[in-house]
CSV table of C-alpha atoms in Angstrom, one decimal:
chain,number,residue,atom,x,y,z
A,1,MET,CA,-1.4,12.9,-0.4
A,2,THR,CA,-2.4,14.4,3.0
A,3,ASP,CA,-0.6,12.6,6.7
A,4,GLN,CA,-4.8,12.8,7.2
A,5,GLU,CA,-5.1,10.4,4.4
A,6,VAL,CA,-2.6,8.4,5.2
A,7,GLU,CA,-4.7,7.8,8.4
A,8,ASN,CA,-7.8,7.3,6.8
A,9,ILE,CA,-6.7,4.1,4.7
A,10,ILE,CA,-4.7,3.0,8.5
A,11,HIS,CA,-8.6,3.2,10.2
A,12,THR,CA,-9.4,0.8,7.6
A,13,PHE,CA,-6.8,-2.1,8.6
A,14,MET,CA,-7.0,-5.2,10.2
A,15,HIS,CA,-4.0,-3.9,12.5
A,16,GLN,CA,-4.1,-0.4,13.3
A,17,THR,CA,-2.0,-0.5,15.7
A,18,ILE,CA,1.9,-2.0,15.2
A,19,PRO,CA,3.2,-2.5,18.4
A,20,TYR,CA,6.2,-0.7,19.3
A,21,THR,CA,9.9,-2.7,19.9
A,22,ALA,CA,12.2,-0.7,22.4
A,23,GLU,CA,15.3,-3.5,22.1
A,24,GLU,CA,17.2,-4.0,19.1
A,25,PRO,CA,15.1,-5.7,16.0
A,26,THR,CA,15.6,-10.0,16.3
A,27,PHE,CA,14.3,-11.9,13.4
A,28,GLU,CA,11.4,-13.0,15.8
A,29,SER,CA,9.9,-9.1,16.3
A,30,ILE,CA,10.4,-8.3,12.6
A,31,ARG,CA,8.8,-11.6,11.5
A,32,LYS,CA,6.0,-10.7,13.4
A,33,VAL,CA,6.0,-6.7,12.4
A,34,HIS,CA,5.9,-8.4,8.5
A,35,ASN,CA,3.2,-10.6,9.6
A,36,LEU,CA,1.1,-7.6,10.4
A,37,LEU,CA,1.8,-5.9,8.0
A,38,ASN,CA,1.1,-8.6,5.8
A,39,ARG,CA,-2.6,-9.1,6.9
A,40,ASN,CA,-2.7,-4.9,6.3
A,41,ALA,CA,-2.0,-5.3,3.2
A,42,MET,CA,-4.0,-7.8,2.1
A,43,GLY,CA,-7.2,-6.0,2.7
A,44,GLN,CA,-6.9,-3.4,0.8
A,45,LEU,CA,-8.1,-3.6,-2.8
A,46,ARG,CA,-9.1,-7.2,-2.0
A,47,GLY,CA,-10.7,-8.4,-5.8
A,48,ALA,CA,-10.4,-4.9,-6.9
A,49,TYR,CA,-7.5,-6.2,-9.2
A,50,GLY,CA,-9.4,-9.7,-10.1
A,51,ASN,CA,-6.5,-10.7,-6.5
A,52,ARG,CA,-7.7,-12.7,-3.5
A,53,LEU,CA,-3.6,-11.0,-1.9
A,54,GLY,CA,-5.3,-7.7,-2.2
A,55,LEU,CA,-2.1,-5.3,-2.3
A,56,LEU,CA,0.3,-7.9,-0.3
A,57,GLY,CA,3.0,-7.6,-3.2
A,58,LEU,CA,3.7,-4.2,-1.5
A,59,THR,CA,5.3,-6.2,1.9
A,60,SER,CA,6.3,-9.7,0.0
A,61,THR,CA,9.0,-10.7,-2.6
A,62,ALA,CA,8.0,-10.9,-5.7
A,63,ASP,CA,8.5,-14.7,-5.6
A,64,ALA,CA,6.7,-15.1,-2.5
A,65,TYR,CA,4.1,-13.1,-3.9
A,66,ARG,CA,3.7,-15.4,-7.3
A,67,THR,CA,3.9,-18.7,-4.7
A,68,LEU,CA,0.9,-17.2,-3.4
A,69,ASP,CA,-1.5,-16.1,-6.3
A,70,GLY,CA,0.5,-18.5,-8.9
A,71,LYS,CA,1.1,-15.2,-10.9
A,72,ASP,CA,2.9,-11.7,-10.5
A,73,PHE,CA,1.6,-9.0,-8.4
A,74,VAL,CA,0.9,-6.1,-10.7
A,75,THR,CA,1.9,-2.4,-9.5
A,76,PRO,CA,-1.1,-0.3,-10.0
A,77,THR,CA,-1.0,2.4,-12.9
A,78,PRO,CA,-2.8,5.6,-12.8
A,79,PRO,CA,-5.4,5.1,-15.2
A,80,THR,CA,-4.9,6.8,-18.5
A,81,PRO,CA,-7.2,9.9,-19.2
A,82,PRO,CA,-10.1,8.8,-21.5
A,83,LEU,CA,-10.0,9.6,-25.5
A,84,LEU,CA,-13.7,10.3,-26.5
A,85,PRO,CA,-14.6,10.1,-30.1
A,86,PRO,CA,-15.2,13.7,-31.1
A,87,LEU,CA,-19.0,12.8,-31.2
A,88,ALA,CA,-19.4,11.1,-28.0
A,89,SER,CA,-22.8,10.5,-26.7
A,90,ALA,CA,-23.5,12.1,-23.0
A,91,HIS,CA,-23.8,8.6,-21.7
A,92,GLN,CA,-20.4,7.6,-23.5
A,93,MET,CA,-18.3,10.7,-21.7
A,94,GLN,CA,-20.3,9.6,-18.1
A,95,GLU,CA,-19.1,6.5,-18.6
A,96,ALA,CA,-15.3,7.3,-19.2
A,97,SER,CA,-15.7,9.6,-17.1
A,98,ARG,CA,-17.2,7.1,-13.6
A,99,GLN,CA,-14.7,4.3,-15.5
A,100,TYR,CA,-11.2,7.0,-15.0
A,101,ASP,CA,-12.5,8.1,-11.4
A,102,GLU,CA,-12.6,4.9,-10.3
A,103,GLY,CA,-9.0,4.5,-11.6
A,104,MET,CA,-7.9,7.2,-10.2
A,105,LYS,CA,-9.9,6.4,-6.5
A,106,ARG,CA,-7.8,2.9,-6.4
A,107,TYR,CA,-4.2,3.8,-7.3
A,108,SER,CA,-4.8,6.5,-5.1
A,109,GLN,CA,-5.2,4.0,-3.0
A,110,TYR,CA,-2.7,1.9,-3.5
A,111,LEU,CA,-0.2,4.4,-3.1
A,112,LEU,CA,-1.8,5.9,0.1
A,113,THR,CA,-1.7,2.1,1.3
A,114,ALA,CA,2.2,1.9,0.5
A,115,GLN,CA,2.6,5.2,3.1
A,116,ALA,CA,0.9,3.6,5.4
A,117,LEU,CA,2.3,0.6,5.6
A,118,LYS,CA,6.1,2.3,5.8
A,119,LYS,CA,4.4,4.6,8.5
A,120,GLN,CA,2.9,1.1,10.1
A,121,LEU,CA,6.7,0.3,9.8
A,122,LEU,CA,9.0,3.2,10.5
A,123,SER,CA,6.8,3.2,14.0
A,124,ALA,CA,7.3,-0.8,14.8
A,125,PHE,CA,11.2,0.2,15.6
A,126,ASP,CA,13.6,3.0,17.3
A,127,ASN,CA,14.8,6.0,14.1
A,128,ARG,CA,18.0,4.2,14.4
A,129,TYR,CA,17.4,1.2,12.8
A,130,PHE,CA,16.9,3.1,10.1
A,131,GLN,CA,18.8,6.0,9.7
A,132,SER,CA,21.0,4.3,6.9
A,133,MET,CA,17.7,4.5,4.6
A,134,TYR,CA,16.8,8.0,5.7
A,135,ASP,CA,17.2,10.9,2.9
A,136,GLN,CA,17.0,14.2,4.2
A,137,ALA,CA,15.1,15.2,0.3
A,138,THR,CA,13.3,12.9,0.6
A,139,GLU,CA,13.2,11.3,4.1
A,140,TYR,CA,12.2,7.2,4.1
A,141,GLU,CA,11.4,7.1,-0.3
């Protein structure tokens, strides 16, 4: 995932910028940022997994998501490469390839959305409030 791909996802968000809070985060300032991130997450892959909440599962607790949707958020996984029968027709091969490519596109969008939301969160508050979460090897993974 490149920085440009993450930026491209941010450009699809309802809230492309999250206001920076210079002072120490308060419950109120954190709630405001969280609400903006929730809206951004909900706008991604809406309907692609049969839900109306998009990728809200990235920014909410499992209980909160379940309360809103009536079921658990299912974390997208990479699609399995297609297994074709030995004498598959050209149409079967094309269709299997199309479905695989579409699955990879949705999975990549999920990963990029997670990175974009993280980037927005980290830009909303001063770095000193995230220092305990920082790892030199993985940054904020």
